[in-house]
Amino acid sequence: MPATTFEFQVEARQLLQLMIHSIYSNKDVFLRELVSNASDALDKLRLEKLRDDALDADVSDLHIGIDVDKEARTLTVRDNGIGMSYDEVGQLIGTIANSGTAQFLQELREAKDEAGAEGLIGRFGVGFYSGFMVADEVTLVTRRAGEDRGTRWTSRGEGTYTLEAVDDAPQGTSITLHLKPADPENQLHDYTDPWKIREIVKRYSDFITWPVRMVPESAATDGDGDGGEAPAPETLNSTKALWARPRDEVSDDEYHELYKHIGHDWQDPLETIRLQAEGTFEYQALLFLPAHAPHDLFTRDSKRGVQLYVKRVFIMDDCEALLPPYLRFVKGVVDAADLSLNVSREILQQDRHIEMMRRRLTKKVLSTVKDMKAKDQDRYATFWREFGTVLKEGLVTDPETRDAILAVASFASTHDETEPTTLKQYVERMKDGQDDIYYLTGESRQAIENSPHMEAFRSRGIEVLLLTDAVDEVWADAVGEYEGKRLRSVAKGQIDLGAEDEDSSDGGREQQAEEYAGLLGWMQEQLDEDIKEVRLSSRLTVSPACIVSDAHDLTPALENMYRAMGQEVPRAKRILELNPDHHLVKGLNRTYREREDRTELAETAELLHGLAVLAEGGQPKEPARFVKLMTGRLERTL
Ligand code: ADP
């Protein structure tokens, strides 16, 4: 088959451009990426052979090889792993499947300066393409284990690549980089220098469990060539699984490099967690809390981060049975001693030991966050900013760990502009006679703070939690109370903050109720389609009216969320509360009592309702009609 030229997919081309123009300053890491891919390929082959003994593949000496050629200025990274078929090369190397990539590229274009761009790149493993940081041409020759023919892929990274079938390819993949001239000032080192290669492998890939071997070129060309003995390859890494080594022998840096390998991240993790269980079900776990959320954290098929090994043998990626969904951002390795190598995802989901392991890992992750919170506020703040929203899902789905999650959760509050609070701290600050923990949900802190529902709370100095995540309403409902204090939305149900000012003493209120009874009943009839009750409010001090929900009704935001998820929910009628001390409401009552013709008044009631809806961030039912009525009123004021 002749060589065929193909075009890179748009995203792939953009990513390549970034690599070629070397937006990332530390270029050494390209080798880490290639070795990491090679290691994965060896894992995959071993697993496939385990599952299918008939697979025609040689697994007797699985390893990674690095060859340098000073004269030709090439560096080759080889593995005798799973390899790729012709079609796979096109799919895997010519396109970028990751859905977050487009978004990533968009953000990258928007990043103005280099530092910003580098930070972004650091959040995103670019894998194979990173070879183009140091090479102006890359050749990949690969043969999938069990297949006869191989494939050669070549590209200069400039928009096209060629594919060609080859007959004599060895099993696995070899990637040859035609190196750019060394340019130490720009951190482009001489990657044909065996010392440099040794250093990089040791630094970034030491934990790789497969041997990484190099035949130093000087040895290979020493002597008189043909007749010389083949020089012995040296193994550059220690090939020991980090989680199997004694804890005090492993440095933080080594852990971090392992994290980058399995997490496809270029940034150090926030926290490393080690755990060991002995006894009937032995396992070792090495977990990492990343320093930033992945792009796909909230997409339906977002990846889980934990790999399962059985006695050092890689079994699967993204093992969802090991941690609950709300810890899906945790990366790491679990190595279990007593599982079958053939274990499937279905079996894992039902296994009692795995279930116990999941509980223990979950507890350990949460207690780590708790420690972090106690000892290192900054790191905790980063963690909560990146992952708090996901963790709160656990409050809804996992009652068993509710308390542990609440212990590490923090929320924005009216108590402090910038410092979030825990529920515990909130309770400690509660006023005498205050029985409930108050919160309000909304789009943003500002929107919530300006909500009419907040007025009475503000004027009485009662603290309110300001919750802005979609999940907040759901968990607050599900959790219901904390340390015996009810969690109450200030926009739901009757609020009785006690009679603190004279105007609204009980006697005064009874009198008001009598005065307003007629108006309230009449307005209720007028607004019957949307409003189930019109009543006097004790939560308003400035605004004339506001909309509230019954204690157990869904709020509009939740209704919308359920609808977005495709669930049928009836629109709940709301409650309209009027501020009896407001000039406008007083006037309304006067007009109601004094005038027979209530056409105008009906419009005013409608407008008042629309204003209350607007104030809570909603939309009047018929915006055009609302605007028309409002314009008419405004005209009359001129
Ligand atoms: P990532 O490793 O993040 O998936 P890469 O661009 O590095 O992204 O690689 C894309 C895919 O190409 C890999 O997921 C893998 O399927 C395949 N691949 C890369 N290198 C090798 C290799 N040495 N052997 C077999 N497959 C490989």
XYZ file of C-alpha atoms and ligand atoms in Angstrom:
665
model
C 0.000 0.000 0.000
C 1.469 3.398 -0.911
C 1.799 6.153 1.642
C -1.346 8.200 2.021
C -1.447 11.750 3.295
C -4.137 12.855 5.734
C -5.044 16.114 7.369
C -5.066 16.515 11.119
C -8.400 17.266 12.696
C -8.712 20.965 13.542
C -8.179 20.596 17.290
C -5.202 18.328 16.742
C -3.677 20.894 14.410
C -4.113 23.661 16.945
C -2.557 21.593 19.680
C 0.363 20.742 17.439
C 0.919 24.385 16.641
C 1.166 25.047 20.357
C 3.725 22.313 20.745
C 5.791 23.442 17.789
C 5.859 26.979 19.059
C 6.733 25.581 22.416
C 4.533 27.507 24.661
C 5.603 25.220 27.484
C 9.024 26.040 28.810
C 10.039 22.742 30.402
C 10.647 20.655 27.315
C 12.212 17.673 29.075
C 8.774 16.362 29.935
C 8.158 15.144 26.387
C 10.132 12.037 27.355
C 7.939 11.440 30.370
C 4.899 11.534 28.094
C 6.326 9.052 25.596
C 7.536 6.679 28.311
C 4.159 6.972 29.998
C 2.352 5.970 26.796
C 4.790 3.096 26.275
C 4.194 1.868 29.801
C 0.422 1.946 29.247
C 0.909 -0.036 26.045
C 2.836 -2.716 27.936
C 0.159 -2.848 30.646
C -2.492 -3.315 27.998
C -0.642 -6.121 26.279
C -0.012 -8.008 29.494
C -3.682 -7.739 30.372
C -4.876 -8.791 26.938
C -2.582 -11.809 26.983
C -3.862 -12.726 30.451
C -7.406 -12.666 29.211
C -6.718 -14.327 25.891
C -3.998 -16.888 26.002
C -4.374 -17.541 22.290
C -3.213 -14.013 21.425
C -0.182 -14.378 19.223
C 2.090 -11.995 21.077
C 5.450 -12.223 22.741
C 5.266 -11.152 26.367
C 8.536 -12.703 27.500
C 10.543 -9.513 27.779
C 8.243 -6.536 27.942
C 10.223 -3.343 28.250
C 10.765 0.172 27.004
C 13.869 1.014 25.001
C 15.489 4.359 24.355
C 18.019 4.733 21.552
C 19.989 7.820 20.752
C 21.891 8.566 17.589
C 24.098 11.609 17.888
C 24.998 11.748 14.223
C 21.519 11.491 12.832
C 20.282 13.572 15.792
C 17.458 11.179 16.540
C 15.974 9.821 19.712
C 13.780 6.720 19.630
C 11.424 5.503 22.333
C 10.337 1.898 21.747
C 8.057 -0.530 23.455
C 7.052 -4.095 22.600
C 3.542 -3.582 23.948
C 0.078 -3.646 22.440
C 0.846 -1.455 19.412
C -1.781 0.062 17.147
C -3.542 -1.101 14.007
C -3.550 1.051 10.863
C -6.991 2.422 11.707
C -6.107 3.015 15.316
C -3.101 5.110 14.392
C -5.330 7.380 12.332
C -7.906 7.638 15.095
C -5.651 7.913 18.107
C -2.810 9.957 16.773
C -4.526 12.052 14.100
C -7.465 13.228 16.154
C -8.111 14.327 19.676
C -11.023 12.512 21.184
C -11.059 14.266 24.519
C -14.107 16.518 24.632
C -12.438 18.959 26.984
C -9.826 19.784 24.370
C -11.887 22.257 22.418
C -12.699 24.128 25.589
C -9.090 23.983 26.650
C -7.922 25.443 23.347
C -10.499 28.178 23.600
C -9.257 29.141 27.060
C -5.716 28.989 25.819
C -6.446 31.433 23.012
C -8.017 33.755 25.527
C -5.044 33.581 27.891
C -3.233 36.803 27.170
C 0.231 36.183 28.501
C 2.648 33.321 28.349
C 2.475 32.563 32.037
C -1.279 32.165 31.777
C -0.915 29.920 28.776
C 1.690 27.793 30.465
C -0.525 27.420 33.492
C -3.319 26.184 31.260
C -1.106 23.776 29.378
C 0.016 22.480 32.723
C -3.559 21.474 33.399
C -3.787 19.330 30.381
C -1.714 16.348 29.384
C -0.811 16.669 25.730
C 0.824 13.274 25.514
C 2.272 12.148 22.240
C 2.188 15.576 20.620
C 4.642 16.939 23.147
C 7.342 15.257 20.998
C 6.945 18.184 18.638
C 8.352 20.492 21.293
C 11.784 19.032 20.633
C 11.510 17.511 17.167
C 10.707 18.899 13.743
C 9.738 15.519 12.422
C 8.314 12.481 14.144
C 8.082 8.946 12.784
C 6.031 6.300 14.499
C 6.210 2.656 13.504
C 3.806 0.317 15.155
C 2.366 -3.170 14.887
C -0.543 -4.326 16.941
C 0.172 -7.494 18.896
C -1.351 -10.437 17.047
C -1.446 -8.697 13.655
C 0.913 -9.291 10.750
C 1.377 -5.914 9.259
C 2.573 -2.738 10.793
C 1.993 0.941 10.079
C 4.311 3.875 9.666
C 3.073 7.325 10.610
C 5.145 10.379 9.777
C 4.555 14.049 10.279
C 6.299 17.362 10.520
C 3.400 18.540 12.640
C 2.259 21.035 10.038
C -1.246 20.061 9.202
C -0.754 16.683 7.564
C 0.581 13.259 8.333
C 1.220 10.215 6.185
C 0.254 6.638 6.861
C 1.817 3.655 5.223
C 1.616 -0.096 5.762
C 4.952 -1.766 6.537
C 5.810 -5.423 6.536
C 8.711 -5.719 8.890
C 7.580 -3.788 11.962
C 8.309 -5.399 15.319
C 5.454 -5.848 17.789
C 4.705 -2.659 19.661
C 5.479 0.949 18.897
C 8.624 2.886 18.240
C 8.631 6.632 18.036
C 11.583 8.383 16.463
C 12.083 12.080 17.032
C 14.204 14.002 14.557
C 15.498 16.489 17.044
C 15.664 20.225 16.606
C 19.093 21.731 17.211
C 19.821 21.975 20.914
C 19.127 25.393 22.379
C 19.904 25.263 26.111
C 18.861 28.873 26.591
C 15.317 27.879 25.767
C 15.549 24.716 27.804
C 15.939 22.666 24.655
C 18.684 20.307 25.748
C 20.740 17.858 23.764
C 18.514 14.836 23.929
C 21.107 12.617 22.309
C 23.223 12.978 25.427
C 22.888 9.747 27.460
C 23.427 11.678 30.688
C 20.529 13.908 29.933
C 18.323 10.920 29.141
C 19.337 9.139 32.338
C 18.580 12.230 34.346
C 15.171 12.792 32.785
C 14.063 9.182 33.143
C 15.221 9.023 36.723
C 13.487 12.248 37.500
C 10.159 11.726 35.799
C 9.711 8.038 35.132
C 11.516 6.137 37.841
C 8.322 4.543 39.186
C 7.385 3.003 35.833
C 7.194 -0.696 36.626
C 8.577 -1.786 33.265
C 12.314 -1.536 32.671
C 13.353 1.497 30.654
C 16.546 0.471 28.903
C 19.097 2.429 26.997
C 22.080 1.383 24.989
C 24.356 4.381 25.272
C 25.385 5.364 21.797
C 28.982 5.850 22.781
C 29.109 2.185 23.760
C 27.277 1.140 20.621
C 29.765 2.833 18.305
C 32.872 2.296 20.369
C 35.463 -0.065 19.009
C 35.538 -0.990 15.367
C 31.869 -1.366 14.668
C 30.989 -4.673 12.998
C 33.177 -6.992 15.005
C 32.532 -5.334 18.406
C 30.443 -6.966 21.072
C 26.948 -5.720 21.561
C 27.085 -3.338 24.532
C 24.885 -4.238 27.458
C 21.839 -2.080 27.790
C 21.458 -0.351 31.118
C 18.175 -0.060 32.962
C 17.534 3.556 33.876
C 14.673 3.234 36.347
C 14.232 1.280 39.537
C 11.017 -0.406 38.213
C 9.429 -0.653 41.626
C 5.811 0.240 42.113
C 5.803 3.241 44.431
C 2.943 1.945 46.518
C 4.883 -1.243 47.202
C 7.948 0.568 48.480
C 8.386 1.530 52.136
C 6.793 4.873 52.708
C 9.881 6.654 53.974
C 11.870 5.646 50.921
C 9.680 7.511 48.493
C 10.061 11.232 48.011
C 7.228 13.652 47.369
C 8.616 14.287 43.912
C 8.363 10.615 43.049
C 4.755 10.514 44.156
C 4.042 13.609 42.121
C 5.490 12.099 38.975
C 3.359 9.011 39.405
C 0.371 11.273 39.823
C 1.155 13.040 36.564
C 1.458 9.703 34.807
C -1.893 8.339 35.933
C -3.695 11.658 36.195
C -2.580 12.951 32.781
C -1.839 16.167 34.571
C 1.193 18.389 34.326
C 0.672 19.954 37.721
C 1.591 18.535 41.112
C -1.275 17.137 43.156
C -2.577 18.985 46.187
C -2.331 15.989 48.458
C -0.988 12.437 48.450
C -2.777 9.774 50.462
C -1.343 6.357 51.275
C -3.305 3.557 52.765
C -2.563 -0.028 53.521
C -4.898 -2.795 54.615
C -3.781 -6.132 55.901
C -5.728 -9.190 56.921
C -8.276 -11.129 54.964
C -8.456 -8.648 52.146
C -5.119 -7.040 51.551
C -4.657 -3.945 49.467
C -2.530 -0.874 49.074
C -3.892 2.413 47.912
C -2.134 5.514 46.747
C -4.561 8.327 46.119
C -4.102 11.908 45.002
C -6.217 15.008 45.331
C -5.535 17.104 42.217
C -4.903 20.815 42.473
C -7.546 21.651 39.906
C -10.760 20.241 38.520
C -10.648 18.478 35.161
C -12.650 19.910 32.289
C -15.111 17.055 32.252
C -15.984 16.995 35.937
C -19.640 17.678 35.281
C -20.185 15.915 32.011
C -22.228 12.782 32.016
C -19.429 10.363 31.245
C -16.676 12.063 33.145
C -13.856 9.684 33.956
C -13.141 8.293 37.392
C -9.551 8.524 38.341
C -8.592 5.359 40.158
C -6.741 2.479 38.527
C -7.072 -1.051 39.785
C -4.058 -3.337 40.003
C -3.949 -6.890 41.231
C -0.548 -7.748 42.696
C 1.213 -5.092 40.607
C -0.580 -6.100 37.422
C -2.597 -3.323 35.881
C -6.225 -4.400 35.540
C -8.306 -1.355 34.637
C -8.516 2.410 34.389
C -11.379 4.497 35.759
C -12.459 1.889 38.256
C -15.822 3.268 39.385
C -16.360 0.687 42.106
C -13.522 2.001 44.246
C -14.885 5.414 45.152
C -18.355 6.993 45.172
C -19.283 9.288 42.263
C -18.836 12.447 44.323
C -15.138 11.589 44.709
C -14.689 11.052 40.985
C -11.921 13.643 40.851
C -9.625 11.587 43.099
C -6.816 9.957 41.137
C -4.640 7.062 42.109
C -3.931 3.391 42.292
C -5.462 0.600 44.299
C -3.530 -2.653 44.303
C -5.525 -5.544 45.741
C -3.872 -8.843 46.554
C -6.826 -11.185 46.505
C -8.752 -10.452 43.357
C -8.820 -12.532 40.233
C -6.886 -11.048 37.350
C -10.007 -11.594 35.298
C -12.206 -9.530 37.550
C -14.821 -7.494 35.675
C -16.495 -4.196 36.475
C -19.770 -5.984 37.161
C -18.182 -8.318 39.677
C -16.438 -5.435 41.399
C -19.713 -3.579 41.825
C -21.120 -6.480 43.831
C -18.070 -7.561 45.753
C -18.403 -7.215 49.511
C -14.692 -6.608 50.040
C -14.653 -3.903 47.405
C -17.618 -2.303 49.101
C -15.700 -2.239 52.391
C -12.674 -0.880 50.636
C -14.749 1.880 49.071
C -16.039 2.908 52.483
C -12.566 2.995 53.923
C -11.092 4.952 51.015
C -13.971 7.410 51.176
C -13.443 7.964 54.878
C -9.749 8.398 54.386
C -10.180 10.982 51.630
C -12.612 12.975 53.755
C -10.424 12.812 56.842
C -7.486 13.989 54.737
C -9.512 17.000 53.645
C -10.405 17.616 57.261
C -6.750 17.584 58.279
C -5.920 19.877 55.418
C -8.612 22.243 56.598
C -7.206 22.248 60.121
C -3.576 22.662 59.105
C -3.421 24.493 55.828
C -6.217 26.910 55.085
C -4.843 27.929 51.699
C -4.656 24.441 50.381
C -8.052 23.636 51.764
C -9.470 26.758 50.102
C -8.065 25.607 46.757
C -9.536 22.184 47.275
C -12.961 23.459 48.183
C -13.032 25.936 45.325
C -12.220 23.210 42.811
C -14.172 20.300 44.246
C -16.654 21.591 46.840
C -19.517 21.504 44.372
C -18.890 17.846 43.587
C -18.432 16.891 47.208
C -21.808 18.397 48.066
C -23.427 15.836 45.761
C -22.433 13.329 48.430
C -24.686 15.085 50.948
C -27.604 14.030 48.785
C -26.490 10.598 47.640
C -24.609 9.219 50.620
C -26.312 9.759 53.989
C -23.677 7.625 55.666
C -20.907 10.134 55.070
C -23.079 13.205 55.408
C -21.539 14.279 58.693
C -18.014 13.808 57.412
C -18.792 15.952 54.368
C -20.518 18.634 56.423
C -17.467 18.750 58.661
C -15.290 19.842 55.730
C -17.860 21.896 53.837
C -17.739 25.672 53.856
C -20.172 28.233 52.564
C -20.302 31.888 51.709
C -22.200 33.827 54.323
C -23.374 37.318 55.178
C -21.064 37.137 58.188
C -17.985 37.832 56.096
C -17.507 39.154 52.575
C -14.644 36.872 51.693
C -14.171 34.184 54.318
C -16.529 31.259 53.986
C -17.971 29.645 57.098
C -18.642 26.117 58.273
C -22.012 25.131 59.680
C -20.324 24.636 63.020
C -19.063 28.205 63.071
C -22.477 29.436 61.994
C -24.153 27.645 64.874
C -21.648 29.077 67.329
C -22.538 32.576 66.161
C -26.305 32.073 66.259
C -28.207 34.711 68.185
C -30.093 34.003 71.386
C -33.479 32.704 70.459
C -32.471 31.837 66.910
C -33.391 28.213 66.309
C -32.719 27.761 62.640
C -29.824 27.956 60.221
C -30.874 30.326 57.454
C -29.756 30.165 53.862
C -30.749 31.552 50.510
C -29.923 30.126 47.106
C -29.409 32.110 43.926
C -27.295 32.827 40.907
C -24.579 34.827 42.582
C -23.645 36.308 45.904
C -24.689 39.716 44.707
C -28.058 38.556 43.444
C -28.800 36.866 46.743
C -27.688 39.788 48.856
C -29.993 42.107 46.934
C -32.961 39.823 47.234
C -35.943 41.252 49.127
C -36.034 38.067 51.186
C -32.884 39.191 52.918
C -34.255 42.491 54.171
C -35.513 41.548 57.612
C -32.486 39.344 58.198
C -30.177 42.164 57.331
C -31.954 44.681 59.491
C -31.888 42.298 62.439
C -28.308 41.234 61.824
C -29.161 37.572 61.402
C -26.562 35.609 59.458
C -27.646 33.941 56.225
C -25.669 31.419 54.167
C -25.408 32.462 50.523
C -25.543 29.379 48.340
C -24.874 29.624 44.627
C -24.387 26.060 43.360
C -27.233 24.218 41.673
C -26.792 21.332 44.074
C -27.188 23.536 47.163
C -30.931 23.571 47.196
C -31.053 19.835 46.834
C -28.693 19.010 49.644
C -30.125 21.612 51.984
C -33.488 19.939 51.509
C -32.085 16.442 51.848
C -29.983 17.165 54.918
C -32.715 19.119 56.679
C -30.859 19.884 59.886
C -27.473 20.212 61.469
C -26.840 19.620 65.181
C -30.546 19.810 65.807
C -30.928 23.149 64.014
C -33.203 23.189 61.016
C -31.792 24.370 57.721
C -34.287 26.907 56.434
C -34.461 28.858 53.225
C -35.312 32.495 53.878
C -37.423 32.331 50.713
C -39.615 29.516 51.928
C -42.460 29.202 54.373
C -43.451 31.646 57.089
C -40.626 33.511 58.661
C -41.115 34.731 62.167
C -38.080 36.505 63.456
C -39.856 37.607 66.605
C -41.196 41.047 67.339
C -38.148 43.169 67.701
C -39.485 46.506 66.672
C -42.582 48.086 68.075
C -44.470 48.539 64.825
C -44.895 44.877 64.317
C -45.642 43.820 67.864
C -48.283 41.142 68.022
C -51.104 43.527 68.749
C -50.034 45.714 65.841
C -49.936 42.719 63.565
C -53.395 41.545 64.446
C -54.706 44.957 63.694
C -52.887 45.028 60.386
C -54.259 41.626 59.490
C -57.733 42.945 59.955
C -57.076 46.092 57.966
C -55.652 44.184 55.047
C -57.954 41.166 55.020
C -60.127 42.521 52.201
C -57.259 43.489 49.952
C -55.432 40.215 50.434
C -58.491 38.148 49.524
C -59.240 40.261 46.497
C -55.648 40.137 45.229
C -55.553 36.418 45.690
C -58.521 36.123 43.310
C -56.856 38.439 40.809
C -53.623 36.473 40.747
C -55.125 33.052 41.236
C -53.456 31.518 38.206
C -49.949 31.897 39.665
C -50.394 32.633 43.326
C -51.958 30.403 45.927
C -51.893 32.869 48.765
C -51.385 36.585 49.304
C -50.297 37.411 52.839
C -48.550 40.035 54.907
C -44.836 39.678 55.252
C -42.495 39.882 58.183
C -39.386 39.524 56.066
C -39.554 42.821 54.184
C -38.319 46.182 55.365
C -37.581 48.006 52.107
C -39.399 46.262 49.253
C -43.181 46.328 48.835
C -43.558 42.649 47.974
C -41.783 39.368 47.471
C -42.467 35.869 46.267
C -41.961 32.912 48.573
C -42.430 29.178 48.311
C -44.147 26.851 50.726
C -41.697 25.046 52.935
C -41.937 21.856 50.911
C -42.472 23.250 47.433
C -39.845 23.057 44.749
C -38.337 26.432 43.992
C -38.337 27.648 40.371
C -34.597 26.956 40.086
C -35.123 23.342 41.089
C -38.143 23.006 38.841
C -35.983 24.164 35.964
C -33.210 21.785 36.908
C -35.543 18.811 36.926
C -37.002 19.867 33.598
C -33.522 20.184 32.141
C -32.953 16.599 33.238
C -36.096 15.610 31.362
C -38.420 15.133 34.335
C -42.016 16.307 34.290
C -42.742 18.650 37.164
C -45.903 20.702 37.558
C -45.360 24.401 38.057
C -45.995 25.068 41.739
C -48.112 28.085 42.636
C -46.238 30.520 44.832
C -47.066 32.839 47.692
C -47.043 36.623 47.373
C -46.079 38.505 50.511
C -46.811 42.213 50.965
C -44.988 44.620 53.208
C -47.786 46.316 55.208
C -45.482 49.165 56.208
C -44.628 50.085 52.646
C -46.070 53.270 51.230
C -47.168 51.546 48.030
C -48.950 48.732 49.846
C -50.665 51.156 52.173
C -51.849 53.146 49.165
C -53.088 50.004 47.520
C -55.186 49.189 50.546
C -56.591 52.693 50.691
C -57.624 52.608 47.054
C -59.113 49.167 47.515
C -61.285 50.421 50.334
C -62.262 53.727 48.807
C -62.931 52.959 45.154
C -65.622 50.862 43.559
C -63.967 50.630 40.147
C -61.005 48.309 40.528
C -59.778 48.089 36.917
C -56.730 50.208 37.643
C -56.116 48.458 40.916
C -56.103 45.056 39.201
C -53.310 46.303 36.963
C -51.394 47.575 39.950
C -51.710 44.180 41.618
C -50.420 42.555 38.466
C -47.493 44.950 38.309
C -46.626 44.396 41.930
C -46.608 40.658 41.341
C -44.364 41.105 38.298
C -41.945 43.244 40.299
C -41.712 40.624 43.018
C -40.988 37.969 40.411
C -38.274 40.137 38.883
C -36.713 40.731 42.276
C -36.123 37.051 42.826
C -34.455 36.773 39.421
C -37.495 35.414 37.596
C -39.435 36.656 34.596
C -42.932 38.134 34.590
C -45.315 35.737 32.898
C -45.993 38.034 29.979
C -42.956 40.325 29.762
C -44.350 42.405 26.868
C -47.597 43.088 28.708
C -45.681 43.902 31.873
C -43.532 46.426 30.027
C -46.572 48.021 28.421
C -48.367 48.483 31.731
C -45.228 49.776 33.356
C -44.549 52.249 30.567
C -48.072 53.597 30.896
C -47.576 54.158 34.596
C -44.224 55.845 34.134
C -45.634 58.180 31.482
C -48.205 59.406 33.923
C -45.505 60.455 36.378
C -44.039 62.963 33.908
P -3.221 10.089 25.987
O -2.043 9.223 26.312
O -3.445 11.199 26.932
O -4.459 9.308 25.679
P -1.720 10.627 23.594
O -1.884 11.668 22.535
O -0.423 10.550 24.261
O -2.890 10.868 24.626
O -2.045 9.243 22.968
C -3.243 9.008 22.314
C -3.509 7.527 22.236
O -2.599 6.907 21.333
C -3.293 6.790 23.538
O -4.434 6.866 24.369
C -3.035 5.374 23.052
O -4.239 4.702 22.778
C -2.304 5.590 21.740
N -0.861 5.466 21.962
C 0.028 6.440 22.193
N 1.271 5.936 22.362
C 1.155 4.598 22.229
C 2.067 3.484 22.312
N 3.369 3.655 22.562
N 1.557 2.245 22.114
C 0.249 2.047 21.855
N -0.655 3.040 21.790
C -0.205 4.299 21.971
